[in-house]
PDB file of C-alpha atoms in Angstrom:
ATOM      1  CA  UNK A1316     123.211 105.991  57.121  1.00 94.00           C
ATOM      2  CA  UNK A1317     123.571 102.669  55.352  1.00 96.00           C
ATOM      3  CA  UNK A1318     121.912  99.816  57.225  1.00 95.00           C
ATOM      4  CA  UNK A1319     123.987  96.946  55.930  1.00 96.00           C
ATOM      5  CA  UNK A1320     127.780  96.693  55.935  1.00 92.00           C
ATOM      6  CA  UNK A1321     127.753  94.428  52.926  1.00 87.00           C
ATOM      7  CA  UNK A1322     125.073  93.381  50.452  1.00 91.00           C
ATOM      8  CA  UNK A1323     121.592  93.338  51.963  1.00 94.00           C
ATOM      9  CA  UNK A1324     120.019  89.859  52.113  1.00 94.00           C
ATOM     10  CA  UNK A1325     117.240  88.756  49.752  1.00 95.00           C
ATOM     11  CA  UNK A1326     115.999  90.979  46.940  1.00 91.00           C
ATOM     12  CA  UNK A1327     118.501  93.390  45.387  1.00 92.00           C
ATOM     13  CA  UNK A1328     117.021  96.637  44.058  1.00 93.00           C
ATOM     14  CA  UNK A1329     119.276  98.149  41.418  1.00 89.00           C
ATOM     15  CA  UNK A1330     120.708 101.509  42.447  1.00 90.00           C
ATOM     16  CA  UNK A1331     119.228 101.394  45.952  1.00 94.00           C
ATOM     17  CA  UNK A1332     120.650 100.627  49.369  1.00 95.00           C
ATOM     18  CA  UNK A1333     118.473 100.548  52.512  1.00 97.00           C
ATOM     19  CA  UNK A1334     119.167 103.499  54.797  1.00 97.00           C
ATOM     20  CA  UNK A1335     118.032 105.075  58.032  1.00 98.00           C
ATOM     21  CA  UNK A1336     117.962 108.811  58.772  1.00 98.00           C
ATOM     22  CA  UNK A1337     117.949 110.210  62.293  1.00 98.00           C
ATOM     23  CA  UNK A1338     115.867 113.088  63.708  1.00 98.00           C
ATOM     24  CA  UNK A1339     117.096 113.376  67.290  1.00 98.00           C
ATOM     25  CA  UNK A1340     115.085 115.429  69.784  1.00 97.00           C
ATOM     26  CA  UNK A1341     117.215 116.963  72.514  1.00 96.00           C
ATOM     27  CA  UNK A1342     116.709 115.164  75.813  1.00 95.00           C
ATOM     28  CA  UNK A1343     114.617 112.381  74.306  1.00 97.00           C
ATOM     29  CA  UNK A1344     115.360 108.893  75.639  1.00 97.00           C
ATOM     30  CA  UNK A1345     112.836 107.149  73.402  1.00 98.00           C
ATOM     31  CA  UNK A1346     112.750 106.806  69.625  1.00 98.00           C
ATOM     32  CA  UNK A1347     110.284 105.830  66.919  1.00 98.00           C
ATOM     33  CA  UNK A1348     111.386 104.168  63.684  1.00 98.00           C
ATOM     34  CA  UNK A1349     109.046 105.390  60.930  1.00 98.00           C
ATOM     35  CA  UNK A1350     108.131 103.246  57.906  1.00 98.00           C
ATOM     36  CA  UNK A1351     106.422 105.266  55.149  1.00 98.00           C
ATOM     37  CA  UNK A1352     103.666 103.703  53.092  1.00 97.00           C
ATOM     38  CA  UNK A1353     103.414 103.253  49.342  1.00 96.00           C
ATOM     39  CA  UNK A1354     102.115  99.735  48.614  1.00 96.00           C
ATOM     40  CA  UNK A1355     105.674  98.342  48.900  1.00 97.00           C
ATOM     41  CA  UNK A1356     106.223 100.112  45.550  1.00 96.00           C
ATOM     42  CA  UNK A1357     107.583 103.450  46.844  1.00 96.00           C
ATOM     43  CA  UNK A1358     107.939 105.394  50.109  1.00 96.00           C
ATOM     44  CA  UNK A1359     105.626 108.393  50.578  1.00 95.00           C
ATOM     45  CA  UNK A1360     107.516 111.466  51.938  1.00 92.00           C
ATOM     46  CA  UNK A1361     104.502 112.774  53.874  1.00 93.00           C
ATOM     47  CA  UNK A1362     104.521 109.467  55.806  1.00 96.00           C
ATOM     48  CA  UNK A1363     108.270 109.498  56.435  1.00 96.00           C
ATOM     49  CA  UNK A1364     110.362 112.659  56.884  1.00 96.00           C
ATOM     50  CA  UNK A1365     107.270 114.779  57.604  1.00 95.00           C
ATOM     51  CA  UNK A1366     106.270 112.436  60.426  1.00 97.00           C
ATOM     52  CA  UNK A1367     109.804 112.279  61.831  1.00 98.00           C
ATOM     53  CA  UNK A1368     110.080 116.078  61.893  1.00 97.00           C
ATOM     54  CA  UNK A1369     106.726 116.290  63.672  1.00 97.00           C
ATOM     55  CA  UNK A1370     107.814 113.744  66.291  1.00 98.00           C
ATOM     56  CA  UNK A1371     111.090 115.590  66.846  1.00 98.00           C
ATOM     57  CA  UNK A1372     109.228 118.889  67.224  1.00 97.00           C
ATOM     58  CA  UNK A1373     107.136 117.220  69.913  1.00 97.00           C
ATOM     59  CA  UNK A1374     110.101 115.908  71.859  1.00 97.00           C
ATOM     60  CA  UNK A1375     110.383 112.352  70.528  1.00 98.00           C
ATOM     61  CA  UNK A1376     113.416 111.198  68.556  1.00 98.00           C
ATOM     62  CA  UNK A1377     112.656 109.509  65.257  1.00 98.00           C
ATOM     63  CA  UNK A1378     114.322 107.609  62.456  1.00 98.00           C
ATOM     64  CA  UNK A1379     112.987 107.204  58.918  1.00 98.00           C
ATOM     65  CA  UNK A1380     113.578 103.788  57.402  1.00 98.00           C
ATOM     66  CA  UNK A1381     114.172 103.702  53.645  1.00 98.00           C
ATOM     67  CA  UNK A1382     113.390 100.014  53.207  1.00 98.00           C
ATOM     68  CA  UNK A1383     113.365  98.150  49.921  1.00 98.00           C
ATOM     69  CA  UNK A1384     110.379  98.691  47.622  1.00 97.00           C
ATOM     70  CA  UNK A1385     109.713  97.739  44.008  1.00 93.00           C
ATOM     71  CA  UNK A1386     106.842  97.206  41.600  1.00 89.00           C
ATOM     72  CA  UNK A1387     105.863  93.585  40.952  1.00 85.00           C
ATOM     73  CA  UNK A1388     109.236  92.157  41.997  1.00 87.00           C
ATOM     74  CA  UNK A1389     108.123  89.841  44.823  1.00 92.00           C
ATOM     75  CA  UNK A1390     110.124  91.488  47.586  1.00 96.00           C
ATOM     76  CA  UNK A1391     109.459  88.675  50.040  1.00 96.00           C
ATOM     77  CA  UNK A1392     111.434  88.997  53.279  1.00 97.00           C
ATOM     78  CA  UNK A1393     113.573  91.949  52.095  1.00 97.00           C
ATOM     79  CA  UNK A1394     111.545  94.769  53.768  1.00 98.00           C
ATOM     80  CA  UNK A1395     111.219  92.800  57.011  1.00 98.00           C
ATOM     81  CA  UNK A1396     114.970  92.162  57.032  1.00 98.00           C
ATOM     82  CA  UNK A1397     115.515  95.920  56.640  1.00 98.00           C
ATOM     83  CA  UNK A1398     113.169  96.646  59.551  1.00 98.00           C
ATOM     84  CA  UNK A1399     114.933  94.094  61.747  1.00 98.00           C
ATOM     85  CA  UNK A1400     118.298  95.540  60.864  1.00 98.00           C
ATOM     86  CA  UNK A1401     117.004  99.075  61.538  1.00 98.00           C
ATOM     87  CA  UNK A1402     115.872  98.382  65.101  1.00 98.00           C
ATOM     88  CA  UNK A1403     119.109  96.531  65.783  1.00 98.00           C
ATOM     89  CA  UNK A1404     121.080  99.440  64.325  1.00 98.00           C
ATOM     90  CA  UNK A1405     119.300 101.987  66.536  1.00 98.00           C
ATOM     91  CA  UNK A1406     119.762  99.841  69.626  1.00 98.00           C
ATOM     92  CA  UNK A1407     123.422  99.172  68.887  1.00 98.00           C
ATOM     93  CA  UNK A1408     124.099 102.906  68.502  1.00 98.00           C
ATOM     94  CA  UNK A1409     121.631 104.072  71.177  1.00 98.00           C
ATOM     95  CA  UNK A1410     124.297 105.433  73.526  1.00 97.00           C
ATOM     96  CA  UNK A1411     125.593 107.733  70.788  1.00 96.00           C
ATOM     97  CA  UNK A1412     122.150 109.365  70.514  1.00 97.00           C
ATOM     98  CA  UNK A1413     121.427 109.323  74.253  1.00 97.00           C
ATOM     99  CA  UNK A1414     118.594 106.814  73.812  1.00 98.00           C
ATOM    100  CA  UNK A1415     117.300 104.053  76.039  1.00 98.00           C
ATOM    101  CA  UNK A1416     117.530 100.899  73.939  1.00 96.00           C
ATOM    102  CA  UNK A1417     114.454  99.587  75.779  1.00 97.00           C
ATOM    103  CA  UNK A1418     112.325 102.451  74.460  1.00 98.00           C
ATOM    104  CA  UNK A1419     112.378 101.892  70.705  1.00 98.00           C
ATOM    105  CA  UNK A1420     109.060 101.806  68.834  1.00 98.00           C
ATOM    106  CA  UNK A1421     108.171 100.948  65.258  1.00 98.00           C
ATOM    107  CA  UNK A1422     105.616 103.036  63.332  1.00 98.00           C
ATOM    108  CA  UNK A1423     104.177 102.581  59.865  1.00 98.00           C
ATOM    109  CA  UNK A1424     101.581 103.871  57.437  1.00 98.00           C
ATOM    110  CA  UNK A1425      99.567 101.656  55.079  1.00 98.00           C
ATOM    111  CA  UNK A1426     102.095  99.172  53.630  1.00 98.00           C
ATOM    112  CA  UNK A1427     104.596 100.663  56.075  1.00 98.00           C
ATOM    113  CA  UNK A1428     102.050  99.729  58.746  1.00 98.00           C
ATOM    114  CA  UNK A1429     102.212  96.182  57.441  1.00 98.00           C
ATOM    115  CA  UNK A1430     105.979  96.312  57.784  1.00 98.00           C
ATOM    116  CA  UNK A1431     105.752  97.688  61.333  1.00 98.00           C
ATOM    117  CA  UNK A1432     103.233  95.004  62.276  1.00 98.00           C
ATOM    118  CA  UNK A1433     105.393  92.354  60.582  1.00 98.00           C
ATOM    119  CA  UNK A1434     108.265  93.262  62.877  1.00 98.00           C
ATOM    120  CA  UNK A1435     105.854  93.293  65.824  1.00 98.00           C
ATOM    121  CA  UNK A1436     104.716  89.698  65.275  1.00 98.00           C
ATOM    122  CA  UNK A1437     107.724  88.101  63.548  1.00 98.00           C
ATOM    123  CA  UNK A1438     110.545  89.653  65.595  1.00 98.00           C
ATOM    124  CA  UNK A1439     111.424  86.236  67.009  1.00 97.00           C
ATOM    125  CA  UNK A1440     112.033  84.651  63.597  1.00 97.00           C
ATOM    126  CA  UNK A1441     115.548  84.389  62.180  1.00 96.00           C
ATOM    127  CA  UNK A1442     114.676  86.032  58.877  1.00 96.00           C
ATOM    128  CA  UNK A1443     118.319  86.533  57.899  1.00 96.00           C
ATOM    129  CA  UNK A1444     121.634  85.180  59.157  1.00 95.00           C
ATOM    130  CA  UNK A1445     123.282  87.510  61.714  1.00 94.00           C
ATOM    131  CA  UNK A1446     126.594  88.835  60.444  1.00 91.00           C
ATOM    132  CA  UNK A1447     128.066  91.299  62.974  1.00 95.00           C
ATOM    133  CA  UNK A1448     127.792  92.824  66.449  1.00 96.00           C
ATOM    134  CA  UNK A1449     124.787  94.928  65.437  1.00 97.00           C
ATOM    135  CA  UNK A1450     122.849  91.740  64.728  1.00 97.00           C
ATOM    136  CA  UNK A1451     123.249  90.644  68.340  1.00 97.00           C
ATOM    137  CA  UNK A1452     120.690  93.265  69.374  1.00 98.00           C
ATOM    138  CA  UNK A1453     117.038  92.388  70.047  1.00 98.00           C
ATOM    139  CA  UNK A1454     114.510  92.928  67.252  1.00 98.00           C
ATOM    140  CA  UNK A1455     111.356  93.184  69.377  1.00 98.00           C
ATOM    141  CA  UNK A1456     109.902  96.729  69.353  1.00 98.00           C
ATOM    142  CA  UNK A1457     108.864  98.108  72.733  1.00 98.00           C
ATOM    143  CA  UNK A1458     105.773  99.624  71.132  1.00 98.00           C
ATOM    144  CA  UNK A1459     104.039  99.668  67.768  1.00 98.00           C
ATOM    145  CA  UNK A1460     102.134 102.462  65.999  1.00 98.00           C
ATOM    146  CA  UNK A1461     100.007 101.405  63.016  1.00 98.00           C
ATOM    147  CA  UNK A1462      98.373 104.032  60.813  1.00 98.00           C
ATOM    148  CA  UNK A1463      95.683 102.735  58.425  1.00 97.00           C
ATOM    149  CA  UNK A1464      97.741  99.529  58.193  1.00 98.00           C
ATOM    150  CA  UNK A1465      97.649  96.759  55.630  1.00 98.00           C
ATOM    151  CA  UNK A1466      97.242  93.612  57.737  1.00 98.00           C
ATOM    152  CA  UNK A1467      95.342  90.955  55.782  1.00 97.00           C
ATOM    153  CA  UNK A1468      96.475  89.044  52.689  1.00 96.00           C
ATOM    154  CA  UNK A1469      93.162  87.290  52.059  1.00 96.00           C
ATOM    155  CA  UNK A1470      89.644  88.751  51.788  1.00 96.00           C
ATOM    156  CA  UNK A1471      90.513  92.281  52.971  1.00 94.00           C
ATOM    157  CA  UNK A1472      93.871  92.566  51.259  1.00 96.00           C
ATOM    158  CA  UNK A1473      95.303  95.566  49.460  1.00 95.00           C
ATOM    159  CA  UNK A1474      96.125  94.109  46.048  1.00 94.00           C
ATOM    160  CA  UNK A1475      99.113  96.317  45.229  1.00 93.00           C
ATOM    161  CA  UNK A1476     100.832  95.685  48.542  1.00 97.00           C
ATOM    162  CA  UNK A1477     100.284  91.946  48.288  1.00 96.00           C
ATOM    163  CA  UNK A1478     101.498  91.720  44.693  1.00 96.00           C
ATOM    164  CA  UNK A1479     104.663  93.729  45.335  1.00 96.00           C
ATOM    165  CA  UNK A1480     105.448  91.804  48.511  1.00 97.00           C
ATOM    166  CA  UNK A1481     104.607  88.167  47.751  1.00 96.00           C
ATOM    167  CA  UNK A1482     103.712  88.108  44.067  1.00 94.00           C
ATOM    168  CA  UNK A1483     100.636  88.126  41.847  1.00 91.00           C
ATOM    169  CA  UNK A1484      99.809  84.489  42.591  1.00 93.00           C
ATOM    170  CA  UNK A1485     101.264  83.962  46.054  1.00 95.00           C
ATOM    171  CA  UNK A1486     101.576  80.620  47.793  1.00 96.00           C
ATOM    172  CA  UNK A1487      99.152  79.974  50.637  1.00 97.00           C
ATOM    173  CA  UNK A1488     102.015  79.724  53.137  1.00 97.00           C
ATOM    174  CA  UNK A1489     103.235  83.194  52.136  1.00 97.00           C
ATOM    175  CA  UNK A1490      99.756  84.674  52.518  1.00 97.00           C
ATOM    176  CA  UNK A1491      99.479  83.029  55.937  1.00 98.00           C
ATOM    177  CA  UNK A1492     102.857  84.403  57.059  1.00 98.00           C
ATOM    178  CA  UNK A1493     102.016  87.922  55.903  1.00 98.00           C
ATOM    179  CA  UNK A1494      98.427  87.944  57.259  1.00 98.00           C
ATOM    180  CA  UNK A1495      99.681  89.444  60.474  1.00 98.00           C
ATOM    181  CA  UNK A1496      96.655  89.168  62.740  1.00 98.00           C
ATOM    182  CA  UNK A1497      97.167  85.396  62.592  1.00 98.00           C
ATOM    183  CA  UNK A1498     100.505  85.747  64.423  1.00 98.00           C
ATOM    184  CA  UNK A1499      99.618  88.109  67.279  1.00 98.00           C
ATOM    185  CA  UNK A1500     100.350  86.608  70.696  1.00 98.00           C
ATOM    186  CA  UNK A1501     101.068  87.720  74.257  1.00 98.00           C
ATOM    187  CA  UNK A1502     104.579  88.849  73.235  1.00 98.00           C
ATOM    188  CA  UNK A1503     103.343  91.283  70.583  1.00 98.00           C
ATOM    189  CA  UNK A1504     104.224  94.844  71.717  1.00 98.00           C
ATOM    190  CA  UNK A1505     101.691  97.343  73.033  1.00 98.00           C
ATOM    191  CA  UNK A1506     100.049  99.056  70.082  1.00 98.00           C
ATOM    192  CA  UNK A1507      98.409 102.311  68.972  1.00 98.00           C
ATOM    193  CA  UNK A1508      96.264 102.091  65.807  1.00 98.00           C
ATOM    194  CA  UNK A1509      94.185 104.524  63.803  1.00 98.00           C
ATOM    195  CA  UNK A1510      92.155 104.191  60.620  1.00 98.00           C
ATOM    196  CA  UNK A1511      89.127 105.722  58.887  1.00 97.00           C
ATOM    197  CA  UNK A1512      86.041 103.587  58.350  1.00 96.00           C
ATOM    198  CA  UNK A1513      85.611 105.191  54.914  1.00 95.00           C
ATOM    199  CA  UNK A1514      89.073 104.124  53.687  1.00 94.00           C
ATOM    200  CA  UNK A1515      88.431 102.789  50.176  1.00 95.00           C
ATOM    201  CA  UNK A1516      91.971 101.497  49.600  1.00 95.00           C
ATOM    202  CA  UNK A1517      92.756  99.518  52.757  1.00 97.00           C
ATOM    203  CA  UNK A1518      89.512  98.262  54.324  1.00 97.00           C
ATOM    204  CA  UNK A1519      88.882  99.013  57.987  1.00 97.00           C
ATOM    205  CA  UNK A1520      88.667  95.251  58.559  1.00 98.00           C
ATOM    206  CA  UNK A1521      92.480  95.223  58.539  1.00 98.00           C
ATOM    207  CA  UNK A1522      92.539  97.273  61.732  1.00 98.00           C
ATOM    208  CA  UNK A1523      89.592  95.366  63.214  1.00 98.00           C
ATOM    209  CA  UNK A1524      91.276  92.001  62.661  1.00 98.00           C
ATOM    210  CA  UNK A1525      94.520  93.129  64.280  1.00 98.00           C
ATOM    211  CA  UNK A1526      92.755  94.859  67.175  1.00 98.00           C
ATOM    212  CA  UNK A1527      90.673  91.759  67.841  1.00 98.00           C
ATOM    213  CA  UNK A1528      93.812  89.611  67.866  1.00 98.00           C
ATOM    214  CA  UNK A1529      95.489  91.988  70.320  1.00 98.00           C
ATOM    215  CA  UNK A1530      92.445  91.837  72.571  1.00 98.00           C
ATOM    216  CA  UNK A1531      92.369  88.033  72.535  1.00 98.00           C
ATOM    217  CA  UNK A1532      96.093  87.956  73.374  1.00 98.00           C
ATOM    218  CA  UNK A1533      95.547  90.494  76.178  1.00 98.00           C
ATOM    219  CA  UNK A1534      98.069  92.913  74.662  1.00 98.00           C
ATOM    220  CA  UNK A1535      97.418  96.557  75.681  1.00 98.00           C
ATOM    221  CA  UNK A1536      96.266  98.634  72.726  1.00 98.00           C
ATOM    222  CA  UNK A1537      94.536 101.884  71.824  1.00 98.00           C
ATOM    223  CA  UNK A1538      92.543 102.181  68.600  1.00 98.00           C
ATOM    224  CA  UNK A1539      90.914 105.218  66.942  1.00 98.00           C
ATOM    225  CA  UNK A1540      88.491 104.767  64.055  1.00 97.00           C
ATOM    226  CA  UNK A1541      87.296 107.962  62.382  1.00 96.00           C
ATOM    227  CA  UNK A1542      84.084 108.044  60.314  1.00 95.00           C
ATOM    228  CA  UNK A1543      85.459 110.209  57.508  1.00 92.00           C
ATOM    229  CA  UNK A1544      88.724 110.481  55.609  1.00 91.00           C
ATOM    230  CA  UNK A1545      90.426 108.927  52.617  1.00 91.00           C
ATOM    231  CA  UNK A1546      93.464 106.663  52.598  1.00 93.00           C
ATOM    232  CA  UNK A1547      96.993 108.001  52.977  1.00 89.00           C
ATOM    233  CA  UNK A1548      96.245 111.067  55.100  1.00 93.00           C
ATOM    234  CA  UNK A1549      99.513 111.112  57.062  1.00 91.00           C
ATOM    235  CA  UNK A1550      99.234 113.848  59.688  1.00 94.00           C
ATOM    236  CA  UNK A1551      96.010 114.945  57.924  1.00 92.00           C
ATOM    237  CA  UNK A1552      96.983 118.598  58.380  1.00 88.00           C
ATOM    238  CA  UNK A1553      98.570 119.817  55.158  1.00 78.00           C
ATOM    239  CA  UNK A1554      97.129 121.257  51.961  1.00 77.00           C
ATOM    240  CA  UNK A1555      97.311 117.924  50.126  1.00 72.00           C
ATOM    241  CA  UNK A1556      95.879 115.769  52.916  1.00 79.00           C
ATOM    242  CA  UNK A1557      93.787 118.224  54.907  1.00 82.00           C
ATOM    243  CA  UNK A1558      91.199 116.565  57.131  1.00 88.00           C
ATOM    244  CA  UNK A1559      90.882 118.556  60.385  1.00 89.00           C
ATOM    245  CA  UNK A1560      88.656 116.020  62.138  1.00 92.00           C
ATOM    246  CA  UNK A1561      91.113 113.170  61.585  1.00 93.00           C
ATOM    247  CA  UNK A1562      94.177 115.258  62.439  1.00 94.00           C
ATOM    248  CA  UNK A1563      93.404 114.798  66.134  1.00 95.00           C
ATOM    249  CA  UNK A1564      95.033 111.371  65.896  1.00 96.00           C
ATOM    250  CA  UNK A1565      98.418 113.057  66.355  1.00 97.00           C
ATOM    251  CA  UNK A1566      97.522 114.518  69.740  1.00 97.00           C
ATOM    252  CA  UNK A1567      96.099 111.161  70.787  1.00 98.00           C
ATOM    253  CA  UNK A1568      99.353 109.473  69.826  1.00 98.00           C
ATOM    254  CA  UNK A1569     101.443 111.957  71.807  1.00 98.00           C
ATOM    255  CA  UNK A1570      99.289 111.330  74.881  1.00 98.00           C
ATOM    256  CA  UNK A1571      99.689 107.580  74.415  1.00 98.00           C
ATOM    257  CA  UNK A1572     103.457 107.906  74.051  1.00 98.00           C
ATOM    258  CA  UNK A1573     103.490 109.864  77.302  1.00 97.00           C
ATOM    259  CA  UNK A1574     101.341 107.182  78.958  1.00 98.00           C
ATOM    260  CA  UNK A1575     103.790 104.407  78.053  1.00 98.00           C
ATOM    261  CA  UNK A1576     106.871 106.422  79.065  1.00 96.00           C
ATOM    262  CA  UNK A1577     108.105 107.439  75.629  1.00 96.00           C
ATOM    263  CA  UNK A1578     107.573 111.138  76.139  1.00 88.00           C
ATOM    264  CA  UNK A1579     108.054 113.641  78.945  1.00 69.00           C
TER     265      UNK A1579
END
């Protein structure tokens, strides 16, 4: 389903239009919008459709967001605009899918985790000019799920994500805006986070910085840090990303979703 009625604001990617794909679980009132990772250069399937199918199988409706990505094109606000439009789109059409518009979460992996966290801290900014009835809907997620997320744009940055998002030599103000732990406050949604301390691509400090900010703001959160495991594991239970010890994160997430009223 196309997200935008007309041309999407900000960066135009030739031959691509942002879309959202639904995976509706029968009887589910809650939904999770999934943002795959890929350094803002591409969208990894094992962190998108595979996750949505798993959520649906476990009784939670999901949507995969195909947001704008590109290599070294300084995407700027384009992905965040897509995420804002996506949550508004799901809320606007919630009755059609039998969903409670007050039970919509955002979930992301790696750079997709940065996008999910961006929506979680910048939901109150007018990133683009509203254009229709869909844009009247609220952009604040009711919960946030961050999987080995990119958070920092300074010392603990992921170079590829930063370059694709805000350029090779970004302005300080852009780094500040996209260093998401700096913007956590009491209105940031409740959050589930997991990461591996051995992640060589996105340092664990990204999760530690965000978790610390949540704690200081007194936002409820659950964090799991595993001692082993590479970056980009997804569910950590298939032949390409098999890591049985880390795969327990999925069961922990389902229990957390049940705790906050998103499941069962």
